[in-house]
mmCIF file of C-alpha atoms in Angstrom:
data_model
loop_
_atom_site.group_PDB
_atom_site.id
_atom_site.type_symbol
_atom_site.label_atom_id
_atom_site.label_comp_id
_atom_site.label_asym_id
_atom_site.label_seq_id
_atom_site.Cartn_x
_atom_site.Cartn_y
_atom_site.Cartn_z
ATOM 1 C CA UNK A 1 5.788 3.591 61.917
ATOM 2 C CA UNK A 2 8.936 1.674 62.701
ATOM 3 C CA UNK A 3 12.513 2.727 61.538
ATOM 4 C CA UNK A 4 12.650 0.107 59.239
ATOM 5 C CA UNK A 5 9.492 0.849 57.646
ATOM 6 C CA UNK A 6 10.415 4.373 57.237
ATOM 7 C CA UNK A 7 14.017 3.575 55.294
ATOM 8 C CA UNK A 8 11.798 1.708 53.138
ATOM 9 C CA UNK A 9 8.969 4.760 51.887
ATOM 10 C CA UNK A 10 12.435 7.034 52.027
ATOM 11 C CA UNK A 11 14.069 4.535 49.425
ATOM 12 C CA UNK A 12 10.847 3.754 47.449
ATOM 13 C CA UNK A 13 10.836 7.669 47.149
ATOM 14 C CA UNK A 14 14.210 8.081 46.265
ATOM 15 C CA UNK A 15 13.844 5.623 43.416
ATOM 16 C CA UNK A 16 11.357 6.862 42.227
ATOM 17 C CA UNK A 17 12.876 10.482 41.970
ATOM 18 C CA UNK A 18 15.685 9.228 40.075
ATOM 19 C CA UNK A 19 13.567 7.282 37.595
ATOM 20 C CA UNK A 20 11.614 11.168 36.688
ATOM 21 C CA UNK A 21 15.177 12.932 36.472
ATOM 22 C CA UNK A 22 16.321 10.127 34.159
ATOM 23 C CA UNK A 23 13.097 10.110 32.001
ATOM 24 C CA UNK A 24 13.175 13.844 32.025
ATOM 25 C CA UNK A 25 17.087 14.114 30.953
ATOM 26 C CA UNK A 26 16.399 11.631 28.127
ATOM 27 C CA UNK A 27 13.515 13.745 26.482
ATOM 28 C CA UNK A 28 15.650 16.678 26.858
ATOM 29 C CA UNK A 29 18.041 15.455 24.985
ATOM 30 C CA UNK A 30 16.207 13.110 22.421
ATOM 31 C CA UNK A 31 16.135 13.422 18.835
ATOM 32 C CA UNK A 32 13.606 15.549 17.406
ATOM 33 C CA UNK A 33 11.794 15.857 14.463
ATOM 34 C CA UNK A 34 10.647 19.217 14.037
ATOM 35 C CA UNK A 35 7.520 20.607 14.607
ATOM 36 C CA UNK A 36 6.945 21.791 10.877
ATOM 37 C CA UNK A 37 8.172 18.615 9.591
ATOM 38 C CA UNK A 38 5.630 16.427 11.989
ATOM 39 C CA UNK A 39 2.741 18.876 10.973
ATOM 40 C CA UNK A 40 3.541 18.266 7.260
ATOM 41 C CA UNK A 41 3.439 14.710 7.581
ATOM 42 C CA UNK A 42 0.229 14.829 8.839
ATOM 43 C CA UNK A 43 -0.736 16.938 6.405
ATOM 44 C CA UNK A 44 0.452 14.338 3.632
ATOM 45 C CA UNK A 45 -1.385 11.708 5.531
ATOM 46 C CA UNK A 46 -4.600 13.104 5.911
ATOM 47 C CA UNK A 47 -4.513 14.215 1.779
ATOM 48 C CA UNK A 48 -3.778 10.489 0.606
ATOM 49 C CA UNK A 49 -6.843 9.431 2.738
ATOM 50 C CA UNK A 50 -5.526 6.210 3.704
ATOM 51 C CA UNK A 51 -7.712 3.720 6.039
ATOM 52 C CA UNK A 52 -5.097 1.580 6.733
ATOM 53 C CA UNK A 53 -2.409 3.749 8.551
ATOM 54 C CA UNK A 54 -1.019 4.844 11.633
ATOM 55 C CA UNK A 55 -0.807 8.490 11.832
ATOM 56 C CA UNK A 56 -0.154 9.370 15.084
ATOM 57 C CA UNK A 57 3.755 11.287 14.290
ATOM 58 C CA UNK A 58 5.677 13.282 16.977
ATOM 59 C CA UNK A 59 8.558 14.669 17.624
ATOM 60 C CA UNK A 60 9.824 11.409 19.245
ATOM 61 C CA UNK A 61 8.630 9.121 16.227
ATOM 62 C CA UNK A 62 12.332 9.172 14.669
ATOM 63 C CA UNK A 63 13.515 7.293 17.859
ATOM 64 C CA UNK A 64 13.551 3.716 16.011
ATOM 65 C CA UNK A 65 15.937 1.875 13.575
ATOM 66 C CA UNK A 66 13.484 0.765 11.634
ATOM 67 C CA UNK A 67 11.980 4.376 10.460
ATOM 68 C CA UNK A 68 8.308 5.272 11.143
ATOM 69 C CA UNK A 69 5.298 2.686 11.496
ATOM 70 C CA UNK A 70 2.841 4.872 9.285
ATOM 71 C CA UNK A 71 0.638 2.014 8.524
ATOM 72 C CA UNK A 72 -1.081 -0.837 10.391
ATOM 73 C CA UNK A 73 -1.256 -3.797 7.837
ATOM 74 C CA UNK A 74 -1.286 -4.078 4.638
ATOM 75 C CA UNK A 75 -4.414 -3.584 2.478
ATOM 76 C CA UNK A 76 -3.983 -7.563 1.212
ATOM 77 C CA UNK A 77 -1.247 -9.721 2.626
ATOM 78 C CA UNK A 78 -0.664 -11.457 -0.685
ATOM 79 C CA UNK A 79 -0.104 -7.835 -2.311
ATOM 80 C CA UNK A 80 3.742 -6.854 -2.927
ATOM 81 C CA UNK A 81 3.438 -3.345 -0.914
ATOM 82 C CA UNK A 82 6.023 -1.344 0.791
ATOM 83 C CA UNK A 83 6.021 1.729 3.413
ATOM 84 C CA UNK A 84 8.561 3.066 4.744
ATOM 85 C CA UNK A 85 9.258 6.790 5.991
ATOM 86 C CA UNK A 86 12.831 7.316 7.545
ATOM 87 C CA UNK A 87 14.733 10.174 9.248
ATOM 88 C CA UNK A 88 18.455 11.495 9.308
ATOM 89 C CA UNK A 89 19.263 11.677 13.000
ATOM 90 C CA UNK A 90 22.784 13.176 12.719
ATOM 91 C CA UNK A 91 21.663 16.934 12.842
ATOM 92 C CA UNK A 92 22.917 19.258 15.596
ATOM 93 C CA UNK A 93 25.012 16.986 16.964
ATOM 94 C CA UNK A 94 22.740 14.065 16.850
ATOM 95 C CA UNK A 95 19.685 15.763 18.810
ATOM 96 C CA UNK A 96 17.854 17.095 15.551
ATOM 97 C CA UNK A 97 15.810 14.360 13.177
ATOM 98 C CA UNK A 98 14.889 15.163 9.264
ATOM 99 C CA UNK A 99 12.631 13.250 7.171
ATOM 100 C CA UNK A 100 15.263 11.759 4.164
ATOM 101 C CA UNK A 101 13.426 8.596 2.725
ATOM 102 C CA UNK A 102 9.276 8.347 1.849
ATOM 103 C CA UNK A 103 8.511 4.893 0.226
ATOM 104 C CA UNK A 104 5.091 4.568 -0.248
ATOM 105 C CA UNK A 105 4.765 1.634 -3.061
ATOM 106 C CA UNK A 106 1.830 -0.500 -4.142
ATOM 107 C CA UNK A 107 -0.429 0.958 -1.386
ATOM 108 C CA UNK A 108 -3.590 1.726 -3.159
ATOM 109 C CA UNK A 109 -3.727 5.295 -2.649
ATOM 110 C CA UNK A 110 -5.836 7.443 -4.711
ATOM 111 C CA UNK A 111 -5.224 10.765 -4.233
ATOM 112 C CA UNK A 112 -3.468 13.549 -6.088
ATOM 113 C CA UNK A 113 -0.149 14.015 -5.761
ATOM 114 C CA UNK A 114 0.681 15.940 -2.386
ATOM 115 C CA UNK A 115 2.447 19.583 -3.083
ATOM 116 C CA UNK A 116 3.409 19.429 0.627
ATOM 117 C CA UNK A 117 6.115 17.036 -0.066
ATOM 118 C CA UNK A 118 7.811 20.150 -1.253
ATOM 119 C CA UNK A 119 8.029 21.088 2.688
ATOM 120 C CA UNK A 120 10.334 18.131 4.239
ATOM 121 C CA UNK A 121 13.277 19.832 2.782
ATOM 122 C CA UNK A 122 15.642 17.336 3.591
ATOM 123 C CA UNK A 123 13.881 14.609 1.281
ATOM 124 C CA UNK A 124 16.167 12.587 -0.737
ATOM 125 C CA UNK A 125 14.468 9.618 -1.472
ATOM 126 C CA UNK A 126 10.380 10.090 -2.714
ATOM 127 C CA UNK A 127 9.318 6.245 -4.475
ATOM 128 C CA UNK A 128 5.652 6.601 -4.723
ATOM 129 C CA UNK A 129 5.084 3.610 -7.444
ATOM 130 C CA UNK A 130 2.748 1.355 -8.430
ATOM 131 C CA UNK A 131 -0.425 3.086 -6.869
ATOM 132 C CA UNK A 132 -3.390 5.622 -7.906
ATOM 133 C CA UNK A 133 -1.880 8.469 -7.679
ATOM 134 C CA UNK A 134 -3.491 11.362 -10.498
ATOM 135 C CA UNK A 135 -3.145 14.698 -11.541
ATOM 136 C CA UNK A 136 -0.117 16.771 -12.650
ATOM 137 C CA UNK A 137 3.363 16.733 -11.133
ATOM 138 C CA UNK A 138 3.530 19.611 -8.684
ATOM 139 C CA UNK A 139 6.423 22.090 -9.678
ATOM 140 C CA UNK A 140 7.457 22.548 -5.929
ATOM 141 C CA UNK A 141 9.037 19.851 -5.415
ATOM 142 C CA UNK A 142 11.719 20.969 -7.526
ATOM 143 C CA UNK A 143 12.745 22.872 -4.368
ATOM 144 C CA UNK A 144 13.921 19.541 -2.724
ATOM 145 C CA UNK A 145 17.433 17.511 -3.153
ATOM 146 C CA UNK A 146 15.685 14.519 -3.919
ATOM 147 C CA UNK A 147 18.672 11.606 -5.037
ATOM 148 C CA UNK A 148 15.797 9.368 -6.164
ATOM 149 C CA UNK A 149 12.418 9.904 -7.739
ATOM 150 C CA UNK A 150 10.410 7.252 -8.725
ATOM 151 C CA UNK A 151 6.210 7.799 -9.780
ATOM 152 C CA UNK A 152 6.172 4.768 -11.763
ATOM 153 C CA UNK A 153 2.646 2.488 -12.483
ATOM 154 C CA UNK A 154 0.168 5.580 -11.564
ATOM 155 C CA UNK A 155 -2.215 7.878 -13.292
ATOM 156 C CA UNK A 156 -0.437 10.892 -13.736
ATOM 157 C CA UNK A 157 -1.024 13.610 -16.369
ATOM 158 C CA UNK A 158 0.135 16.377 -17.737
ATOM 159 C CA UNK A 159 3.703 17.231 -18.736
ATOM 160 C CA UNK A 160 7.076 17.014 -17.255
ATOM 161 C CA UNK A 161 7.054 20.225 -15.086
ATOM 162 C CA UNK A 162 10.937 22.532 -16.251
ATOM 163 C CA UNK A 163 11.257 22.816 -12.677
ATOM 164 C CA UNK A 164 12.255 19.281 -12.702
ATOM 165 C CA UNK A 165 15.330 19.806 -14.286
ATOM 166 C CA UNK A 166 16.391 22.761 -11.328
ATOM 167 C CA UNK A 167 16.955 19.241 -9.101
ATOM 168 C CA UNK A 168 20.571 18.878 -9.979
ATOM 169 C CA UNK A 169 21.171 16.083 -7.320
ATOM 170 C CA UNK A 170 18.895 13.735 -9.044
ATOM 171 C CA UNK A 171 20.768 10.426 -10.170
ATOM 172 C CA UNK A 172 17.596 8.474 -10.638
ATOM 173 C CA UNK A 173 14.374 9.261 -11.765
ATOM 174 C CA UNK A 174 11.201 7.354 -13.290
ATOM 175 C CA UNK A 175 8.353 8.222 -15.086
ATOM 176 C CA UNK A 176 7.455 4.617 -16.638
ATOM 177 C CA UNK A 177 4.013 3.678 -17.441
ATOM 178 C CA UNK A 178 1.689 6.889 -16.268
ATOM 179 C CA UNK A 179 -0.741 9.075 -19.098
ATOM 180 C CA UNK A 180 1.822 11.859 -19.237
ATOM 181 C CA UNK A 181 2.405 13.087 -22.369
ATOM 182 C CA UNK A 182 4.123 16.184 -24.219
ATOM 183 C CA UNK A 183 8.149 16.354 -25.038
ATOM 184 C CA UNK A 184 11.102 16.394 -22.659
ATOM 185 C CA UNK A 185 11.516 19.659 -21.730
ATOM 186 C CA UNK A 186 15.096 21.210 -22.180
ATOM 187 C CA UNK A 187 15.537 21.845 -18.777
ATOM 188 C CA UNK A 188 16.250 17.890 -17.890
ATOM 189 C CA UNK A 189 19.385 18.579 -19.544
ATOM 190 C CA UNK A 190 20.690 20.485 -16.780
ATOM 191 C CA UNK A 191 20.650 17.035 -14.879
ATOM 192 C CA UNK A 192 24.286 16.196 -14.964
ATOM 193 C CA UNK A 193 24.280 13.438 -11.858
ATOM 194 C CA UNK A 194 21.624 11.059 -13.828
ATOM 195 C CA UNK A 195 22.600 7.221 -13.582
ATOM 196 C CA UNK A 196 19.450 5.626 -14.494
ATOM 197 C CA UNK A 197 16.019 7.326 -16.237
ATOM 198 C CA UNK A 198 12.867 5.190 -16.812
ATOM 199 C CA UNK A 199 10.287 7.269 -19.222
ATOM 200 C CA UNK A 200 8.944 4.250 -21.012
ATOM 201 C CA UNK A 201 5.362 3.477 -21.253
ATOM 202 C CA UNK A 202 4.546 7.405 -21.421
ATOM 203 C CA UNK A 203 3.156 8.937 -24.766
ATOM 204 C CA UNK A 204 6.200 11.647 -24.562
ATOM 205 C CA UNK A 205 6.501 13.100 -27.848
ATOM 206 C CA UNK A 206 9.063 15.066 -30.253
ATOM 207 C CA UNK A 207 12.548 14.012 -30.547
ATOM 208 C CA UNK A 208 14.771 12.331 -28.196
ATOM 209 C CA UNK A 209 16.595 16.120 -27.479
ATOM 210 C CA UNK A 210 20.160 16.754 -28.214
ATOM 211 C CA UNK A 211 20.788 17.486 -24.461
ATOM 212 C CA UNK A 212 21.178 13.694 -23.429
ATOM 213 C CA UNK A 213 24.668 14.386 -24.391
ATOM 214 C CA UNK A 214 25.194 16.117 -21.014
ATOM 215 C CA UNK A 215 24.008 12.931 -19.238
ATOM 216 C CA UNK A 216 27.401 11.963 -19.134
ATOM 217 C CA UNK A 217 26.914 9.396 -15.836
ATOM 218 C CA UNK A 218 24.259 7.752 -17.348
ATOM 219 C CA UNK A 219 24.225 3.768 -16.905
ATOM 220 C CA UNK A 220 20.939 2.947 -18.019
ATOM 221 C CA UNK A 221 18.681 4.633 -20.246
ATOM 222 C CA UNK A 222 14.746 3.440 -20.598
ATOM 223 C CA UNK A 223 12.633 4.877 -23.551
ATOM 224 C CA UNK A 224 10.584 2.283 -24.714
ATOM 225 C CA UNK A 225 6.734 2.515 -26.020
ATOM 226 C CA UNK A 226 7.005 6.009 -26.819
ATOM 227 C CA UNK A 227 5.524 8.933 -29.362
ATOM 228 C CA UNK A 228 9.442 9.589 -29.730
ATOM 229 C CA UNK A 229 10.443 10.057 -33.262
ATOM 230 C CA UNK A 230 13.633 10.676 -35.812
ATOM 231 C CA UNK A 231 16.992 9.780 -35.228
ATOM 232 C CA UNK A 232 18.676 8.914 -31.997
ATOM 233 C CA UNK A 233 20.629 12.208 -31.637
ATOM 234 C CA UNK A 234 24.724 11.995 -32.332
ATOM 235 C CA UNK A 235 25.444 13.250 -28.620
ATOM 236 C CA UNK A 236 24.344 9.881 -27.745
ATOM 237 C CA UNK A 237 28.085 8.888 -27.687
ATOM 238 C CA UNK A 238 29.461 11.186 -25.221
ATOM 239 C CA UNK A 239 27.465 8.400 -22.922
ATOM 240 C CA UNK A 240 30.592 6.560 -22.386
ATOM 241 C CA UNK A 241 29.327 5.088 -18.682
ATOM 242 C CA UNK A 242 26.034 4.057 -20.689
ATOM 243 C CA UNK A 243 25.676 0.507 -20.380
ATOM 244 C CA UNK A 244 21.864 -0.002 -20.922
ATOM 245 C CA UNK A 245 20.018 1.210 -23.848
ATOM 246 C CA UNK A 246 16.425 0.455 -24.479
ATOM 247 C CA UNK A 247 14.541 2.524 -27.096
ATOM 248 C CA UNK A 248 12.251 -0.067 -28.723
ATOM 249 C CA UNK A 249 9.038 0.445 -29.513
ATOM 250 C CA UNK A 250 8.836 3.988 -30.751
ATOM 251 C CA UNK A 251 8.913 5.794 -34.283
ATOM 252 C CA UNK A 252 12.518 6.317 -34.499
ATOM 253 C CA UNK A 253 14.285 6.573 -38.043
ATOM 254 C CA UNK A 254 17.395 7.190 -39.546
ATOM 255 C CA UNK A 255 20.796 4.852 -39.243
ATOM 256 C CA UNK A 256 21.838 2.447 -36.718
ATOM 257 C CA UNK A 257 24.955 3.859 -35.151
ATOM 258 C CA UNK A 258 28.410 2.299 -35.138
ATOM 259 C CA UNK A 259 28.377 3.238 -31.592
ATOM 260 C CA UNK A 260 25.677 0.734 -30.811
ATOM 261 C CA UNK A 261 28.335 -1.925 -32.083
ATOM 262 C CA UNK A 262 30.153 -1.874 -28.565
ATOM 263 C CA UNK A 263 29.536 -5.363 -27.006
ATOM 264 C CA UNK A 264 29.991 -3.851 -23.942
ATOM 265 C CA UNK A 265 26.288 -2.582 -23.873
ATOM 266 C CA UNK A 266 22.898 -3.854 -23.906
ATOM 267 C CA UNK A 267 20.640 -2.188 -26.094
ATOM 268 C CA UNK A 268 17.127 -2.618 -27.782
ATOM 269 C CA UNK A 269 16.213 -0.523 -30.625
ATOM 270 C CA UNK A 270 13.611 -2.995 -32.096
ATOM 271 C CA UNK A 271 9.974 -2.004 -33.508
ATOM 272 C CA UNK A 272 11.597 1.276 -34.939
ATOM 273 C CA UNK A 273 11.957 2.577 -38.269
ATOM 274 C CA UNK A 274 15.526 2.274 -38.591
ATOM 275 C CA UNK A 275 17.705 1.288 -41.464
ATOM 276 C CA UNK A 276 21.094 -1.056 -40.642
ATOM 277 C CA UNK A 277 21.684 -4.384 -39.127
ATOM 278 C CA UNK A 278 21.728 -5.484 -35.677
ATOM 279 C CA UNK A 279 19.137 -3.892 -33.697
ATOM 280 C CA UNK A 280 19.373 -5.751 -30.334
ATOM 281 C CA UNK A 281 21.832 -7.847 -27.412
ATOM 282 C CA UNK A 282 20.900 -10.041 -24.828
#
């Protein structure tokens, strides 16, 4: 073999050696997603039972902008549907991944509801509306620091679990339209950071409780088509960053506050029982 053919094999080699160590020094110090976390997911995926997604998750899968592709197409193109799983990349000085977000709207799933949600511990964000989801609201996940929880348009039953109210970082949560039923159990008082609540469309029963007073960021506040009865409680107006009030539709009695006067708020307390004047705003 000539010279020159020989400083060519010597510098095809060479390239090639530095392409490994490169490859090699970027998966040692990639962002990971845990080994528990990527066996949970899997574990969620193969519960819902769902034909139409990707599951193939590793510990490189948070390496994108754009979170995880966990599903392949859409089960109609014309249907409104949303997935989306995301991680938190900033761990351990950027090299450690956590599952935050899990949007899994409109999807079609019918399946109970997964208690192994309960294991991504860094969850913050769990919107599993609009699908076919059943059964009762698993008390584990009141282990997580979920910001936003959202199980609206599904088939749920049972009652609110107490646990619930042990997830003090909650600021919004929705119940709307499901077969729950039962009354609000005291504990959801303990949820100071609540901004928004959606629990209409639910046969919840009893009276709306006493502890709403302790809501006290509360900007919106959904109630409507109800088993709620008696009179909207007098702690109503320690709500001063309430600006959204919609309790129609229910068997509520008893005076229309003064407080419902302020122009500042939208409010619907139609189809009730109640005795006063003005009993709506645009």
């Amino acid at each position: 073999m000539s010279k020159p053919r020989r400083c060519y094999v010597h510098v095809i080699f060479l390239v090639m050696f530095l392409v490994l160590n490169l490859f090699k020094d970027f998966r040692s110090q990639a962002q990971l997603l845990p080994d528990d976390e990527v066996q949970t997911l899997e574990q969620i995926f193969s519960r819902l039972n769902n034909d139409y997604w990707n599951t193939s998750v590793d510990q490189y899968s948070c390496q994108t902008s754009n979170g995880l592709k966990i599903i392949n197409k859409l089960p109609d193109p014309s249907y409104s549907s949303y997935s989306n799983v995301t991680c938190d990349c900033t761990f351990n000085n950027s090299t450690i991944c956590h599952i935050t977000w899990i949007e899994l709207r409109n999807l079609r799933i019918n399946a109970e509801l997964p208690i192994d949600f309960a294991d991504l511990t860094y969850l913050r964000t769990l919107d599993l509306s609009r699908n076919n989801f059943k059964g009762f609201i698993p008390k584990q996940w009141a282990s997580l620091p979920l910001v936003y929880l959202s199980l609206r348009g599904n088939l749920i039953t049972g009652t609110i679990p107490n646990e619930i109210g042990n997830i003090l970082t909650l600021e919004v949560l929705v119940f709307q339209d499901n077969n729950m039923e039962g009354p609000i159990p005291k504990e959801l008082g303990n949820l100071v950071n609540l901004k928004r609540i959606w629990i209409n469309g639910v046969s919840f029963s009893g009276k709306i409780p006493e502890f709403i007073g302790n809501w006290t960021k509360l900007e919106r506040l959904d109630m409507q088509g109800t088993s709620m009865e008696g009179p909207i409680p007098s702690t109503i107006s320690l709500l001063t960053n309430l600006r959204e009030l919609y309790l129609a539709s229910n068997s509520l009695t008893g005076q229309v506050s003064q407080w419902l006067s302020d122009t500042n708020k939208k409010f619907d307390i139609s189809y009730n029982n109640f005795t006063g004047s003005s009993q709506s705003t645009n």
